[in-house]
Amino acid sequence: MEYPIGELAARFGLPTHVLRHWEDVGLLSPARRAGGRRVYGPAHVTRVAEILLGKDAGFSLEQLRELFAAPDRDRRREVLRDQLAQVRARMARLALSQKLLEHGLRCQHSDYQSCPRFQSMVLARLDGVDLAVAIDHD
């Protein structure tokens, strides 16, 4: 089965310019018919799903291109490990953000700037203390 660009894009709820961009960055290579029209086959449908899954996992398009072009299992695993490390780092930052926001919501002071705990965190950050330490700083 062959799909024109509009049909493939609609299947995934994407605007057609996204598929064109993915082609420009080397993630898709549709066949061309007379008149230069793009035609996509079953392998392209699978590739679009793979790209969307990769984006859900936090990969950039450049990282996905590297993953798809990896010459062997070891290189693919290296790319996956690197992405996992990045995701874990983002999760740690988000956990700190959550902790700060939860403190702000629990704080009984009418103005967060008058909160001694908040002032302690600000002073710790002024001293160059890492956020993770500053949150627990006393």
PDB file of C-alpha atoms in Angstrom:
ATOM      1  CA  MET A   1       0.000   0.000   0.000  1.00  0.00           C
ATOM      2  CA  GLU A   2       1.253   3.476  -0.827  1.00  0.00           C
ATOM      3  CA  TYR A   3       0.315   6.710   0.914  1.00  0.00           C
ATOM      4  CA  PRO A   4       0.541  10.299  -0.238  1.00  0.00           C
ATOM      5  CA  ILE A   5       2.005  12.697   2.309  1.00  0.00           C
ATOM      6  CA  GLY A   6      -1.375  14.036   3.431  1.00  0.00           C
ATOM      7  CA  GLU A   7      -2.742  10.579   4.112  1.00  0.00           C
ATOM      8  CA  LEU A   8       0.319   9.454   6.079  1.00  0.00           C
ATOM      9  CA  ALA A   9       0.349  12.667   8.102  1.00  0.00           C
ATOM     10  CA  ALA A  10      -3.364  12.359   8.877  1.00  0.00           C
ATOM     11  CA  ARG A  11      -2.900   8.771  10.027  1.00  0.00           C
ATOM     12  CA  PHE A  12      -0.701  10.055  12.854  1.00  0.00           C
ATOM     13  CA  GLY A  13      -2.431  13.403  13.401  1.00  0.00           C
ATOM     14  CA  LEU A  14       0.560  15.338  12.100  1.00  0.00           C
ATOM     15  CA  PRO A  15       0.746  18.335   9.805  1.00  0.00           C
ATOM     16  CA  THR A  16       2.406  17.489   6.493  1.00  0.00           C
ATOM     17  CA  HIS A  17       5.252  19.927   7.135  1.00  0.00           C
ATOM     18  CA  VAL A  18       6.431  17.669   9.977  1.00  0.00           C
ATOM     19  CA  LEU A  19       6.971  14.783   7.560  1.00  0.00           C
ATOM     20  CA  ARG A  20       8.770  17.124   5.163  1.00  0.00           C
ATOM     21  CA  HIS A  21      11.007  18.303   8.005  1.00  0.00           C
ATOM     22  CA  TRP A  22      11.778  14.723   9.010  1.00  0.00           C
ATOM     23  CA  GLU A  23      12.756  14.109   5.403  1.00  0.00           C
ATOM     24  CA  ASP A  24      15.009  17.206   5.436  1.00  0.00           C
ATOM     25  CA  VAL A  25      16.840  15.965   8.559  1.00  0.00           C
ATOM     26  CA  GLY A  26      17.282  12.467   7.126  1.00  0.00           C
ATOM     27  CA  LEU A  27      14.717  10.468   9.092  1.00  0.00           C
ATOM     28  CA  LEU A  28      12.399   9.673   6.171  1.00  0.00           C
ATOM     29  CA  SER A  29      13.162   8.963   2.530  1.00  0.00           C
ATOM     30  CA  PRO A  30       9.940   8.715   0.562  1.00  0.00           C
ATOM     31  CA  ALA A  31       9.871   7.562  -3.025  1.00  0.00           C
ATOM     32  CA  ARG A  32       9.132  10.209  -5.650  1.00  0.00           C
ATOM     33  CA  ARG A  33       6.615   9.815  -8.398  1.00  0.00           C
ATOM     34  CA  ALA A  34       6.088  11.842 -11.539  1.00  0.00           C
ATOM     35  CA  GLY A  35       5.722  15.471 -10.647  1.00  0.00           C
ATOM     36  CA  GLY A  36       7.917  15.068  -7.566  1.00  0.00           C
ATOM     37  CA  ARG A  37       5.105  13.850  -5.317  1.00  0.00           C
ATOM     38  CA  ARG A  38       6.164  11.964  -2.230  1.00  0.00           C
ATOM     39  CA  VAL A  39       4.905   8.409  -1.838  1.00  0.00           C
ATOM     40  CA  TYR A  40       5.236   6.478   1.400  1.00  0.00           C
ATOM     41  CA  GLY A  41       5.056   2.718   1.872  1.00  0.00           C
ATOM     42  CA  PRO A  42       4.581   0.403   4.860  1.00  0.00           C
ATOM     43  CA  ALA A  43       8.206   0.862   5.999  1.00  0.00           C
ATOM     44  CA  HIS A  44       7.623   4.612   6.209  1.00  0.00           C
ATOM     45  CA  VAL A  45       4.504   4.088   8.309  1.00  0.00           C
ATOM     46  CA  THR A  46       6.607   2.019  10.700  1.00  0.00           C
ATOM     47  CA  ARG A  47       9.371   4.646  10.701  1.00  0.00           C
ATOM     48  CA  VAL A  48       6.918   7.433  11.594  1.00  0.00           C
ATOM     49  CA  ALA A  49       5.683   5.353  14.534  1.00  0.00           C
ATOM     50  CA  GLU A  50       9.315   4.769  15.593  1.00  0.00           C
ATOM     51  CA  ILE A  51      10.052   8.502  15.403  1.00  0.00           C
ATOM     52  CA  LEU A  52       7.001   9.299  17.515  1.00  0.00           C
ATOM     53  CA  LEU A  53       7.975   6.671  20.095  1.00  0.00           C
ATOM     54  CA  GLY A  54      11.489   8.086  20.181  1.00  0.00           C
ATOM     55  CA  LYS A  55      10.157  11.598  20.694  1.00  0.00           C
ATOM     56  CA  ASP A  56       7.964  10.256  23.510  1.00  0.00           C
ATOM     57  CA  ALA A  57      11.177   8.900  25.067  1.00  0.00           C
ATOM     58  CA  GLY A  58      12.698  12.386  24.862  1.00  0.00           C
ATOM     59  CA  PHE A  59      15.002  11.892  21.889  1.00  0.00           C
ATOM     60  CA  SER A  60      15.784  14.847  19.648  1.00  0.00           C
ATOM     61  CA  LEU A  61      15.544  14.331  15.905  1.00  0.00           C
ATOM     62  CA  GLU A  62      19.341  14.366  15.706  1.00  0.00           C
ATOM     63  CA  GLN A  63      19.559  11.647  18.360  1.00  0.00           C
ATOM     64  CA  LEU A  64      16.964   9.580  16.519  1.00  0.00           C
ATOM     65  CA  ARG A  65      18.926   9.901  13.294  1.00  0.00           C
ATOM     66  CA  GLU A  66      21.996   8.672  15.161  1.00  0.00           C
ATOM     67  CA  LEU A  67      20.046   5.802  16.715  1.00  0.00           C
ATOM     68  CA  PHE A  68      18.551   4.715  13.384  1.00  0.00           C
ATOM     69  CA  ALA A  69      21.956   4.914  11.661  1.00  0.00           C
ATOM     70  CA  ALA A  70      23.825   3.045  14.412  1.00  0.00           C
ATOM     71  CA  PRO A  71      25.936   0.395  12.705  1.00  0.00           C
ATOM     72  CA  ASP A  72      25.552  -2.230  15.404  1.00  0.00           C
ATOM     73  CA  ARG A  73      23.835  -3.230  18.617  1.00  0.00           C
ATOM     74  CA  ASP A  74      26.627  -1.844  20.808  1.00  0.00           C
ATOM     75  CA  ARG A  75      26.318   1.642  19.316  1.00  0.00           C
ATOM     76  CA  ARG A  76      22.524   1.573  19.611  1.00  0.00           C
ATOM     77  CA  ARG A  77      22.841   0.577  23.258  1.00  0.00           C
ATOM     78  CA  GLU A  78      25.281   3.437  23.833  1.00  0.00           C
ATOM     79  CA  VAL A  79      22.811   5.930  22.347  1.00  0.00           C
ATOM     80  CA  LEU A  80      20.027   4.457  24.504  1.00  0.00           C
ATOM     81  CA  ARG A  81      22.190   4.616  27.651  1.00  0.00           C
ATOM     82  CA  ASP A  82      23.051   8.255  26.954  1.00  0.00           C
ATOM     83  CA  GLN A  83      19.371   9.121  26.526  1.00  0.00           C
ATOM     84  CA  LEU A  84      18.458   7.265  29.707  1.00  0.00           C
ATOM     85  CA  ALA A  85      21.064   9.286  31.618  1.00  0.00           C
ATOM     86  CA  GLN A  86      19.575  12.507  30.220  1.00  0.00           C
ATOM     87  CA  VAL A  87      16.055  11.426  31.173  1.00  0.00           C
ATOM     88  CA  ARG A  88      17.188  10.554  34.696  1.00  0.00           C
ATOM     89  CA  ALA A  89      18.844  13.973  35.044  1.00  0.00           C
ATOM     90  CA  ARG A  90      15.647  15.716  33.884  1.00  0.00           C
ATOM     91  CA  MET A  91      13.617  13.615  36.318  1.00  0.00           C
ATOM     92  CA  ALA A  92      15.920  14.624  39.176  1.00  0.00           C
ATOM     93  CA  ARG A  93      15.509  18.312  38.256  1.00  0.00           C
ATOM     94  CA  LEU A  94      11.748  17.866  38.066  1.00  0.00           C
ATOM     95  CA  ALA A  95      11.719  16.189  41.491  1.00  0.00           C
ATOM     96  CA  LEU A  96      13.546  19.214  42.914  1.00  0.00           C
ATOM     97  CA  SER A  97      11.074  21.536  41.214  1.00  0.00           C
ATOM     98  CA  GLN A  98       8.222  19.534  42.701  1.00  0.00           C
ATOM     99  CA  LYS A  99       9.773  19.758  46.152  1.00  0.00           C
ATOM    100  CA  LEU A 100      10.159  23.542  45.875  1.00  0.00           C
ATOM    101  CA  LEU A 101       6.596  24.012  44.676  1.00  0.00           C
ATOM    102  CA  GLU A 102       5.158  21.741  47.356  1.00  0.00           C
ATOM    103  CA  HIS A 103       7.050  23.708  50.011  1.00  0.00           C
ATOM    104  CA  GLY A 104       5.632  26.932  48.590  1.00  0.00           C
ATOM    105  CA  LEU A 105       2.106  25.550  48.799  1.00  0.00           C
ATOM    106  CA  ARG A 106       2.581  24.254  52.367  1.00  0.00           C
ATOM    107  CA  CYS A 107       4.321  27.375  53.652  1.00  0.00           C
ATOM    108  CA  GLN A 108       2.268  29.199  56.257  1.00  0.00           C
ATOM    109  CA  HIS A 109       3.915  32.581  55.705  1.00  0.00           C
ATOM    110  CA  SER A 110       1.806  35.181  53.925  1.00  0.00           C
ATOM    111  CA  ASP A 111       4.776  36.154  51.752  1.00  0.00           C
ATOM    112  CA  TYR A 112       7.186  33.462  50.584  1.00  0.00           C
ATOM    113  CA  GLN A 113      10.075  35.942  50.891  1.00  0.00           C
ATOM    114  CA  SER A 114       9.503  36.159  54.637  1.00  0.00           C
ATOM    115  CA  CYS A 115       9.718  32.373  55.030  1.00  0.00           C
ATOM    116  CA  PRO A 116      12.919  31.476  56.926  1.00  0.00           C
ATOM    117  CA  ARG A 117      13.256  28.227  54.973  1.00  0.00           C
ATOM    118  CA  PHE A 118      12.995  30.077  51.662  1.00  0.00           C
ATOM    119  CA  GLN A 119      15.528  32.667  52.866  1.00  0.00           C
ATOM    120  CA  SER A 120      17.860  29.830  53.858  1.00  0.00           C
ATOM    121  CA  MET A 121      17.555  28.310  50.390  1.00  0.00           C
ATOM    122  CA  VAL A 122      18.263  31.678  48.736  1.00  0.00           C
ATOM    123  CA  LEU A 123      21.349  32.222  50.916  1.00  0.00           C
ATOM    124  CA  ALA A 124      22.590  28.729  50.145  1.00  0.00           C
ATOM    125  CA  ARG A 125      22.197  29.358  46.398  1.00  0.00           C
ATOM    126  CA  LEU A 126      24.019  32.708  46.780  1.00  0.00           C
ATOM    127  CA  ASP A 127      26.873  30.725  48.319  1.00  0.00           C
ATOM    128  CA  GLY A 128      26.950  28.511  45.229  1.00  0.00           C
ATOM    129  CA  VAL A 129      25.301  25.532  46.883  1.00  0.00           C
ATOM    130  CA  ASP A 130      23.646  23.102  44.445  1.00  0.00           C
ATOM    131  CA  LEU A 131      19.851  23.231  44.341  1.00  0.00           C
ATOM    132  CA  ALA A 132      19.488  19.679  45.691  1.00  0.00           C
ATOM    133  CA  VAL A 133      21.552  20.674  48.743  1.00  0.00           C
ATOM    134  CA  ALA A 134      19.995  24.143  49.062  1.00  0.00           C
ATOM    135  CA  ILE A 135      16.503  22.666  49.336  1.00  0.00           C
ATOM    136  CA  ASP A 136      17.589  20.684  52.373  1.00  0.00           C
ATOM    137  CA  HIS A 137      19.876  23.454  53.678  1.00  0.00           C
ATOM    138  CA  ASP A 138      19.281  24.586  57.245  1.00  0.00           C
TER     139      ASP A 138
END
